[in-house]
Structure formats: structure tokens, C-alpha cells
């Protein structure tokens, strides 16, 4: 590894005895360089750019398509291929922008998994040094026979493949995190983006809990729980001192909380993420893209699935909604169904037991 390259975190060294073959030494060295390059890309928040070391080993016929070691027959060609691979690892690592290290919050957890894979590989090498240990040729020179080095080459490929899979997982997690930021953070419905008007926040939240009357219907409960939250405002960024606080974009958390308080506890895959709620609702037969069917008690999903609220009234061709995280508060809005920007509505289930 070039000493001029800064690293996100240093991958533990991998050591083999002097009597190991040049091929095994080269594969172990290249394995560590590949893992270090993966770690640096992880720290820069770009795991998808990490090198695909296992593919390079396959392309150079050092392992097969099942990551099993292939006995080397041409020493010079193998050594040359390993030098090319190591050069590729160095070039990849030097191309990482170290100024961006640490930009992704879960990188540390992923690194811990990678470090375990490296330590396990070193443990496998150490075990081979103990038993059966080296063989000795007629001249007294120690060496590892193919019966030992073959499995060790496979162990290197397995460790590299484990790291590459963990990097793919990290790339997926980063994309999911980005999608959550981009897709669930609501726009402000006061703007013309959704085609609605808003009632001003004239008074702060009352601070009182809502207790529905004994004879209240489910729809009345939805309207009551939602209206009781009017005036709740953020303290800081995306934080509200209410049960639906998630310290993140909270419009979906608010809407699903209102339903749950009213006796509708749908098993959403992610109750805090608008696209997940809409997708799950579609799968359960609750989603309806025909806005003419909107009625009190429904959830309303806005265009682009960026925002969600609760319908509390229907008057002709207009609906009134109460929405969390609207202008950093719980606010009431009115929309014309013909001119509003909507994805659709989610109707409460016909039957509303504790779990639907």
C-alpha cells in the first residue's frame, strides 16, 4: 500500500511464514490491499466504487467460479498476474478522496464486520502454521504443500468475497438512507406545490390529551386525535415532544400514529416512510388513486409520495386535512381535488381490529 495514501481505518496486517510460496504470499498481500481499498471507499461513503478483487482472481484463473482455489501451473504467469492485481488495488485506493472519510454514519459497524473477516483469515493462516506445519524437501527447505496452500488461497477468496458482500450491503443501506431523505422529507403544503391553502397557526398546541367520547366512531376518533395535535411545532430540527417523534421527517409517523390511536394498527413495513406506507396499502387493497373517493378518516398521499396527511373533512370537491411536519408543525389545509397534486388516498380497513 502506498505510504502516501491516507486511510479511513487501517486494515490489520495479514502475515504468512517465509516458507509460504510466492503465489500464496502474493494472494495474501493482494487480499489485504483489496480489503483496505474497500474500507477506504466505505469511509468515503462510496462503497459501490470499491474494487472487485474476487472477479480479478477469477479472471486470472487463480480461483474458480465457486471461489475455490485452482492449483497454479505457471509460476511466472501467476506472479505477474498478482502484481497487476496489486497495482490495481493501489490505484483504486489512491483514487479515494480522503477528505470525505467518515461521511456515512454506519461505516463503523460495517468496518467491524470487515475486521472480523480479516482476523478470521489470519486465524486460518495461523492454524495452518501449527498443524500440520511446514513440510521439508530433500535439501532441508521448508514449504507448504498444495494440500495446505490450496485451502488457504480459497480462504483468501472467501474473506474477500465476504467483504465485497458487506460492501454491497453498505451500498444498499446508503441508497436506502438517501431515498429516505429525498422521498420522505415533506415539502411545505402551504406552497403551490400541492395546490392547497392553509389555516394559520393562531395558537400553540393546547398540551391536553384527547379522550374520545365513549360512543365515538373510528372516523370521529381520527378527526379528534388529529385536531388535538394542531399547533405542535418542532423544537430544533425534526424533533417534536410528542409520541410520533422520530427525530426525522415525521409526516408519516404522525398519520400512522393518528390511525393507531383511533384503533387502526396496520402492519406497515415502515410506518415512518411514505413510499412504504403507500406500497403496503396497495398490497392490502387499501390504496386508491381515485381522489373522488376521498373521505374523512383516509390518509392522503401527495404527488411524488413525499408527504402524507389525514383527511378530516370533505365538502363537495374539496378536502380538509391535518398534516404533521407541514412547515415544521401540525397544520390544517384545504385542497381542491381537481387541482391538487396527489398520489391517492388510503382508506381504513373495513374491519379495524388491533392488528390488520
CSV table of C-alpha atoms in Angstrom, one decimal:
chain,number,residue,atom,x,y,z
A,1,UNK,CA,0.0,0.0,0.0
A,2,UNK,CA,1.4,3.4,-0.9
A,3,UNK,CA,2.5,5.2,2.3
A,4,UNK,CA,1.2,8.5,0.8
A,5,UNK,CA,-2.4,7.3,0.9
A,6,UNK,CA,-4.4,8.3,4.0
A,7,UNK,CA,-6.8,5.6,5.2
A,8,UNK,CA,-10.2,5.7,6.7
A,9,UNK,CA,-9.1,2.9,9.1
A,10,UNK,CA,-6.1,0.6,8.8
A,11,UNK,CA,-6.9,-3.0,8.0
A,12,UNK,CA,-4.9,-5.4,10.2
A,13,UNK,CA,-1.8,-6.9,8.6
A,14,UNK,CA,-2.0,-10.4,7.2
A,15,UNK,CA,1.2,-12.4,7.7
A,16,UNK,CA,2.3,-15.7,6.3
A,17,UNK,CA,5.6,-17.6,7.1
A,18,UNK,CA,8.7,-17.2,5.0
A,19,UNK,CA,8.3,-20.8,3.7
A,20,UNK,CA,4.9,-20.0,2.0
A,21,UNK,CA,5.1,-19.9,-1.8
A,22,UNK,CA,5.4,-16.6,-3.7
A,23,UNK,CA,1.9,-17.3,-5.1
A,24,UNK,CA,0.3,-17.5,-1.6
A,25,UNK,CA,2.3,-14.5,-0.4
A,26,UNK,CA,1.1,-12.5,-3.4
A,27,UNK,CA,-2.6,-13.6,-2.9
A,28,UNK,CA,-2.5,-12.7,0.8
A,29,UNK,CA,-0.9,-9.3,0.1
A,30,UNK,CA,-3.4,-8.6,-2.7
A,31,UNK,CA,-6.3,-9.7,-0.4
A,32,UNK,CA,-5.3,-7.2,2.2
A,33,UNK,CA,-4.9,-4.4,-0.3
A,34,UNK,CA,-8.3,-5.1,-1.8
A,35,UNK,CA,-9.9,-5.1,1.7
A,36,UNK,CA,-8.1,-1.8,2.5
A,37,UNK,CA,-9.4,-0.2,-0.7
A,38,UNK,CA,-12.9,-1.4,0.2
A,39,UNK,CA,-12.6,0.1,3.7
A,40,UNK,CA,-11.5,3.4,2.3
A,41,UNK,CA,-14.3,3.5,-0.2
A,42,UNK,CA,-16.6,2.7,2.7
A,43,UNK,CA,-15.3,5.6,4.8
A,44,UNK,CA,-15.7,7.9,1.8
A,45,UNK,CA,-19.4,6.9,1.5
A,46,UNK,CA,-18.8,5.3,-1.9
A,47,UNK,CA,-18.8,1.5,-1.3
A,48,UNK,CA,-20.1,0.8,-4.8
A,49,UNK,CA,-16.8,2.0,-6.2
A,50,UNK,CA,-14.8,-0.5,-4.2
A,51,UNK,CA,-12.6,-2.9,-6.3
A,52,UNK,CA,-13.9,-6.4,-7.2
A,53,UNK,CA,-10.9,-8.4,-6.1
A,54,UNK,CA,-12.7,-11.8,-6.4
A,55,UNK,CA,-13.5,-11.1,-10.0
A,56,UNK,CA,-9.8,-10.3,-10.7
A,57,UNK,CA,-8.8,-13.6,-9.1
A,58,UNK,CA,-11.3,-15.4,-11.3
A,59,UNK,CA,-10.3,-13.5,-14.5
A,60,UNK,CA,-6.7,-14.6,-13.8
A,61,UNK,CA,-7.7,-18.2,-13.2
A,62,UNK,CA,-6.5,-18.2,-9.6
A,63,UNK,CA,-9.9,-19.3,-8.2
A,64,UNK,CA,-12.9,-20.9,-9.9
A,65,UNK,CA,-16.4,-19.6,-10.1
A,66,UNK,CA,-17.2,-21.0,-6.7
A,67,UNK,CA,-14.2,-19.2,-5.1
A,68,UNK,CA,-12.3,-22.4,-4.8
A,69,UNK,CA,-8.5,-22.4,-5.3
A,70,UNK,CA,-7.1,-23.5,-8.6
A,71,UNK,CA,-3.7,-25.2,-8.4
A,72,UNK,CA,-1.1,-22.9,-10.1
A,73,UNK,CA,0.8,-24.4,-13.0
A,74,UNK,CA,2.8,-21.5,-14.4
A,75,UNK,CA,4.7,-19.7,-11.6
A,76,UNK,CA,5.8,-16.7,-13.7
A,77,UNK,CA,2.4,-16.0,-15.1
A,78,UNK,CA,0.8,-16.2,-11.7
A,79,UNK,CA,3.3,-13.8,-10.1
A,80,UNK,CA,2.8,-11.4,-13.0
A,81,UNK,CA,-1.0,-11.6,-12.6
A,82,UNK,CA,-0.8,-10.9,-8.9
A,83,UNK,CA,1.5,-7.9,-9.4
A,84,UNK,CA,-1.1,-6.5,-11.8
A,85,UNK,CA,-3.9,-7.1,-9.3
A,86,UNK,CA,-1.9,-5.4,-6.5
A,87,UNK,CA,-1.2,-2.4,-8.8
A,88,UNK,CA,-4.9,-2.2,-9.5
A,89,UNK,CA,-5.7,-2.3,-5.8
A,90,UNK,CA,-3.2,0.5,-5.1
A,91,UNK,CA,-4.6,2.7,-7.9
A,92,UNK,CA,-8.1,2.2,-6.7
A,93,UNK,CA,-7.2,3.2,-3.1
A,94,UNK,CA,-5.2,6.2,-4.2
A,95,UNK,CA,-8.2,7.4,-6.1
A,96,UNK,CA,-10.3,7.7,-2.9
A,97,UNK,CA,-10.9,11.2,-1.7
A,98,UNK,CA,-9.7,11.0,1.9
A,99,UNK,CA,-11.3,14.4,2.6
A,100,UNK,CA,-14.7,12.7,2.7
A,101,UNK,CA,-13.8,9.9,5.1
A,102,UNK,CA,-16.4,9.3,7.8
A,103,UNK,CA,-19.3,10.8,5.9
A,104,UNK,CA,-21.6,7.8,6.5
A,105,UNK,CA,-22.7,7.1,10.0
A,106,UNK,CA,-23.0,3.3,9.8
A,107,UNK,CA,-19.5,2.9,8.3
A,108,UNK,CA,-18.1,1.9,11.7
A,109,UNK,CA,-20.5,-1.1,12.0
A,110,UNK,CA,-19.5,-2.3,8.6
A,111,UNK,CA,-15.8,-1.9,9.4
A,112,UNK,CA,-16.3,-4.1,12.4
A,113,UNK,CA,-17.7,-6.8,10.2
A,114,UNK,CA,-14.8,-6.4,7.8
A,115,UNK,CA,-12.2,-6.5,10.6
A,116,UNK,CA,-13.7,-9.8,11.8
A,117,UNK,CA,-13.3,-11.3,8.4
A,118,UNK,CA,-9.7,-10.3,8.3
A,119,UNK,CA,-9.0,-11.6,11.7
A,120,UNK,CA,-10.7,-14.9,10.8
A,121,UNK,CA,-8.5,-15.2,7.8
A,122,UNK,CA,-5.4,-14.6,9.8
A,123,UNK,CA,-6.6,-17.2,12.3
A,124,UNK,CA,-6.9,-19.7,9.5
A,125,UNK,CA,-3.3,-19.0,8.4
A,126,UNK,CA,-2.1,-19.3,12.0
A,127,UNK,CA,-3.8,-22.6,12.4
A,128,UNK,CA,-2.1,-24.0,9.3
A,129,UNK,CA,1.3,-22.9,10.7
A,130,UNK,CA,0.6,-25.0,13.8
A,131,UNK,CA,-0.9,-28.1,12.2
A,132,UNK,CA,0.3,-29.7,10.0
A,133,UNK,CA,3.1,-27.1,9.8
A,134,UNK,CA,5.7,-27.0,7.0
A,135,UNK,CA,6.9,-29.9,5.0
A,136,UNK,CA,10.6,-30.3,4.3
A,137,UNK,CA,12.1,-31.1,0.9
A,138,UNK,CA,15.3,-33.3,0.5
A,139,UNK,CA,17.5,-30.3,0.7
A,140,UNK,CA,16.1,-29.3,4.1
A,141,UNK,CA,14.0,-26.4,2.7
A,142,UNK,CA,10.6,-25.9,4.4
A,143,UNK,CA,7.5,-25.4,2.3
A,144,UNK,CA,3.7,-25.7,2.4
A,145,UNK,CA,2.4,-28.4,0.0
A,146,UNK,CA,-0.6,-27.7,-2.3
A,147,UNK,CA,-2.8,-29.6,0.2
A,148,UNK,CA,-2.2,-26.7,2.6
A,149,UNK,CA,-1.8,-23.7,0.3
A,150,UNK,CA,-4.9,-24.6,-1.9
A,151,UNK,CA,-7.3,-24.2,1.0
A,152,UNK,CA,-5.5,-21.0,2.2
A,153,UNK,CA,-6.0,-19.5,-1.3
A,154,UNK,CA,-9.6,-20.4,-1.0
A,155,UNK,CA,-9.7,-18.8,2.5
A,156,UNK,CA,-8.4,-15.6,1.0
A,157,UNK,CA,-11.0,-15.6,-1.7
A,158,UNK,CA,-13.7,-16.3,0.9
A,159,UNK,CA,-12.6,-13.4,3.1
A,160,UNK,CA,-12.5,-11.0,0.1
A,161,UNK,CA,-16.0,-12.2,-1.0
A,162,UNK,CA,-17.3,-11.7,2.5
A,163,UNK,CA,-16.0,-8.1,2.4
A,164,UNK,CA,-17.4,-7.4,-1.0
A,165,UNK,CA,-20.8,-8.7,0.0
A,166,UNK,CA,-20.7,-6.5,3.1
A,167,UNK,CA,-19.8,-3.5,0.8
A,168,UNK,CA,-22.8,-4.3,-1.4
A,169,UNK,CA,-25.0,-4.3,1.7
A,170,UNK,CA,-23.5,-0.9,2.8
A,171,UNK,CA,-24.1,0.5,-0.7
A,172,UNK,CA,-27.8,-0.6,-0.4
A,173,UNK,CA,-28.1,0.9,3.1
A,174,UNK,CA,-26.6,4.2,1.8
A,175,UNK,CA,-29.0,4.3,-1.1
A,176,UNK,CA,-31.9,3.5,1.2
A,177,UNK,CA,-30.8,6.2,3.6
A,178,UNK,CA,-30.6,8.7,0.7
A,179,UNK,CA,-34.0,7.6,-0.7
A,180,UNK,CA,-35.5,8.2,2.8
A,181,UNK,CA,-34.1,11.7,2.9
A,182,UNK,CA,-35.1,12.5,-0.6
A,183,UNK,CA,-38.5,10.8,-0.7
A,184,UNK,CA,-40.0,11.1,2.8
A,185,UNK,CA,-38.9,14.6,3.7
A,186,UNK,CA,-42.1,16.6,3.0
A,187,UNK,CA,-42.4,19.7,1.0
A,188,UNK,CA,-44.4,22.5,2.7
A,189,UNK,CA,-48.0,22.1,1.6
A,190,UNK,CA,-48.5,25.8,2.1
A,191,UNK,CA,-46.7,26.3,-1.2
A,192,UNK,CA,-48.4,25.9,-4.6
A,193,UNK,CA,-46.6,22.5,-5.0
A,194,UNK,CA,-49.7,20.6,-3.7
A,195,UNK,CA,-52.3,23.2,-4.7
A,196,UNK,CA,-53.7,23.8,-1.3
A,197,UNK,CA,-54.4,26.6,1.2
A,198,UNK,CA,-53.6,26.6,4.9
A,199,UNK,CA,-55.1,27.8,8.1
A,200,UNK,CA,-52.7,29.9,10.1
A,201,UNK,CA,-51.2,28.7,13.4
A,202,UNK,CA,-53.0,31.1,15.6
A,203,UNK,CA,-52.5,29.3,18.9
A,204,UNK,CA,-49.9,26.8,20.1
A,205,UNK,CA,-50.7,23.2,20.9
A,206,UNK,CA,-53.0,23.0,23.9
A,207,UNK,CA,-50.9,20.5,25.7
A,208,UNK,CA,-54.0,18.5,26.6
A,209,UNK,CA,-54.6,14.8,25.7
A,210,UNK,CA,-57.6,13.9,23.7
A,211,UNK,CA,-60.0,11.4,25.2
A,212,UNK,CA,-62.7,10.4,22.7
A,213,UNK,CA,-66.3,10.0,23.9
A,214,UNK,CA,-67.4,6.5,24.7
A,215,UNK,CA,-69.7,6.4,21.7
A,216,UNK,CA,-67.2,8.0,19.2
A,217,UNK,CA,-66.8,6.2,15.9
A,218,UNK,CA,-63.5,5.3,14.4
A,219,UNK,CA,-63.8,8.3,12.0
A,220,UNK,CA,-64.6,10.7,14.8
A,221,UNK,CA,-61.6,9.4,16.8
A,222,UNK,CA,-59.3,10.0,13.8
A,223,UNK,CA,-60.6,13.6,13.5
A,224,UNK,CA,-60.3,14.2,17.2
A,225,UNK,CA,-56.8,12.8,17.6
A,226,UNK,CA,-55.6,14.7,14.6
A,227,UNK,CA,-57.2,18.0,15.5
A,228,UNK,CA,-55.9,17.8,19.1
A,229,UNK,CA,-52.4,18.0,17.7
A,230,UNK,CA,-52.8,21.2,15.8
A,231,UNK,CA,-50.2,23.7,16.9
A,232,UNK,CA,-47.5,21.1,17.7
A,233,UNK,CA,-44.2,22.6,16.4
A,234,UNK,CA,-40.7,21.4,16.1
A,235,UNK,CA,-38.0,22.0,18.7
A,236,UNK,CA,-34.8,22.1,16.8
A,237,UNK,CA,-34.7,20.0,13.6
A,238,UNK,CA,-37.4,17.4,13.1
A,239,UNK,CA,-37.9,16.9,16.8
A,240,UNK,CA,-41.3,17.2,18.4
A,241,UNK,CA,-42.1,16.4,22.1
A,242,UNK,CA,-44.9,14.0,21.1
A,243,UNK,CA,-45.3,10.2,20.8
A,244,UNK,CA,-44.8,10.4,17.0
A,245,UNK,CA,-41.4,12.0,17.2
A,246,UNK,CA,-38.7,10.0,15.3
A,247,UNK,CA,-36.1,12.8,15.0
A,248,UNK,CA,-36.6,12.6,11.3
A,249,UNK,CA,-39.2,13.6,8.7
A,250,UNK,CA,-42.3,12.8,10.7
A,251,UNK,CA,-45.4,13.3,8.5
A,252,UNK,CA,-45.9,9.5,8.0
A,253,UNK,CA,-45.2,8.8,11.7
A,254,UNK,CA,-47.9,11.4,12.6
A,255,UNK,CA,-50.5,10.0,10.2
A,256,UNK,CA,-50.0,6.4,11.3
A,257,UNK,CA,-50.0,7.4,15.0
A,258,UNK,CA,-53.4,9.1,14.5
A,259,UNK,CA,-54.8,5.9,13.0
A,260,UNK,CA,-53.3,3.7,15.7
A,261,UNK,CA,-54.7,5.9,18.5
A,262,UNK,CA,-58.1,5.5,16.8
A,263,UNK,CA,-57.9,1.7,16.8
A,264,UNK,CA,-56.3,1.1,13.4
A,265,UNK,CA,-52.9,-0.5,13.7
A,266,UNK,CA,-51.9,-1.6,10.2
A,267,UNK,CA,-48.8,-3.8,9.9
A,268,UNK,CA,-46.7,-1.3,7.8
A,269,UNK,CA,-43.2,-2.5,6.8
A,270,UNK,CA,-42.1,1.1,7.6
A,271,UNK,CA,-44.7,3.3,9.2
A,272,UNK,CA,-42.3,6.3,9.0
A,273,UNK,CA,-41.7,6.2,5.3
A,274,UNK,CA,-44.3,7.5,2.9
A,275,UNK,CA,-43.5,5.2,-0.1
A,276,UNK,CA,-43.5,2.2,2.1
A,277,UNK,CA,-46.9,3.1,3.5
A,278,UNK,CA,-48.4,3.6,0.1
A,279,UNK,CA,-46.9,0.4,-1.3
A,280,UNK,CA,-48.1,-1.6,1.7
A,281,UNK,CA,-51.5,-0.1,1.4
A,282,UNK,CA,-51.7,-1.0,-2.3
A,283,UNK,CA,-50.7,-4.6,-1.4
A,284,UNK,CA,-53.5,-4.7,1.2
A,285,UNK,CA,-56.1,-3.3,-1.1
A,286,UNK,CA,-56.4,0.0,0.8
A,287,UNK,CA,-54.8,2.4,-1.7
A,288,UNK,CA,-57.0,4.3,-4.1
A,289,UNK,CA,-55.7,6.6,-6.8
A,290,UNK,CA,-59.2,7.9,-7.5
A,291,UNK,CA,-59.3,11.1,-5.4
A,292,UNK,CA,-63.0,11.4,-5.9
A,293,UNK,CA,-63.3,8.6,-3.3
A,294,UNK,CA,-61.5,10.7,-0.6
A,295,UNK,CA,-63.5,10.8,2.7
A,296,UNK,CA,-62.8,11.7,6.4
A,297,UNK,CA,-60.6,9.2,8.1
A,298,UNK,CA,-58.5,8.5,5.0
A,299,UNK,CA,-54.8,9.2,4.7
A,300,UNK,CA,-53.9,11.3,1.7
A,301,UNK,CA,-50.6,10.8,-0.1
A,302,UNK,CA,-49.3,13.7,-2.1
A,303,UNK,CA,-47.7,13.7,-5.5
A,304,UNK,CA,-44.3,12.1,-5.6
A,305,UNK,CA,-45.1,10.2,-2.3
A,306,UNK,CA,-43.1,12.9,-0.5
A,307,UNK,CA,-45.8,13.8,2.1
A,308,UNK,CA,-48.9,12.3,3.8
A,309,UNK,CA,-51.7,13.7,5.9
A,310,UNK,CA,-55.1,12.7,7.4
A,311,UNK,CA,-58.4,13.7,5.8
A,312,UNK,CA,-60.7,15.2,8.4
A,313,UNK,CA,-63.5,16.7,6.2
A,314,UNK,CA,-65.0,16.5,2.7
A,315,UNK,CA,-67.0,19.3,1.3
A,316,UNK,CA,-68.0,18.9,-2.3
A,317,UNK,CA,-64.9,18.9,-4.4
A,318,UNK,CA,-62.6,20.0,-1.5
A,319,UNK,CA,-61.0,18.1,1.3
A,320,UNK,CA,-59.6,19.4,4.6
A,321,UNK,CA,-56.5,17.7,6.0
A,322,UNK,CA,-54.4,17.8,9.1
A,323,UNK,CA,-50.7,17.0,8.4
A,324,UNK,CA,-47.7,16.5,10.5
A,325,UNK,CA,-44.3,18.1,9.6
A,326,UNK,CA,-46.1,20.7,7.5
A,327,UNK,CA,-44.0,23.8,7.8
A,328,UNK,CA,-42.4,22.2,10.8
A,329,UNK,CA,-45.7,21.9,12.6
A,330,UNK,CA,-49.1,20.1,12.7
A,331,UNK,CA,-51.2,22.2,10.4
A,332,UNK,CA,-54.6,22.2,8.7
A,333,UNK,CA,-55.0,22.6,4.9
A,334,UNK,CA,-57.7,22.7,2.3
A,335,UNK,CA,-57.4,21.3,-1.2
A,336,UNK,CA,-59.4,21.3,-4.4
A,337,UNK,CA,-59.5,17.7,-5.6
A,338,UNK,CA,-59.4,18.8,-9.2
A,339,UNK,CA,-56.4,21.0,-8.9
A,340,UNK,CA,-54.4,19.3,-6.1
A,341,UNK,CA,-51.2,17.3,-6.6
A,342,UNK,CA,-52.0,13.8,-5.2
A,343,UNK,CA,-50.9,10.2,-5.5
A,344,UNK,CA,-54.1,9.0,-3.9
A,345,UNK,CA,-55.8,8.1,-0.6
A,346,UNK,CA,-55.5,5.2,1.8
A,347,UNK,CA,-58.9,4.0,3.2
A,348,UNK,CA,-59.1,2.5,6.7
A,349,UNK,CA,-59.7,-1.3,6.5
A,350,UNK,CA,-63.3,-2.3,6.5
A,351,UNK,CA,-62.6,-4.1,9.8
A,352,UNK,CA,-60.3,-2.4,12.3
A,353,UNK,CA,-59.1,-4.9,14.9
A,354,UNK,CA,-55.9,-4.1,16.8
A,355,UNK,CA,-53.8,-5.6,14.0
A,356,UNK,CA,-54.8,-5.6,10.4
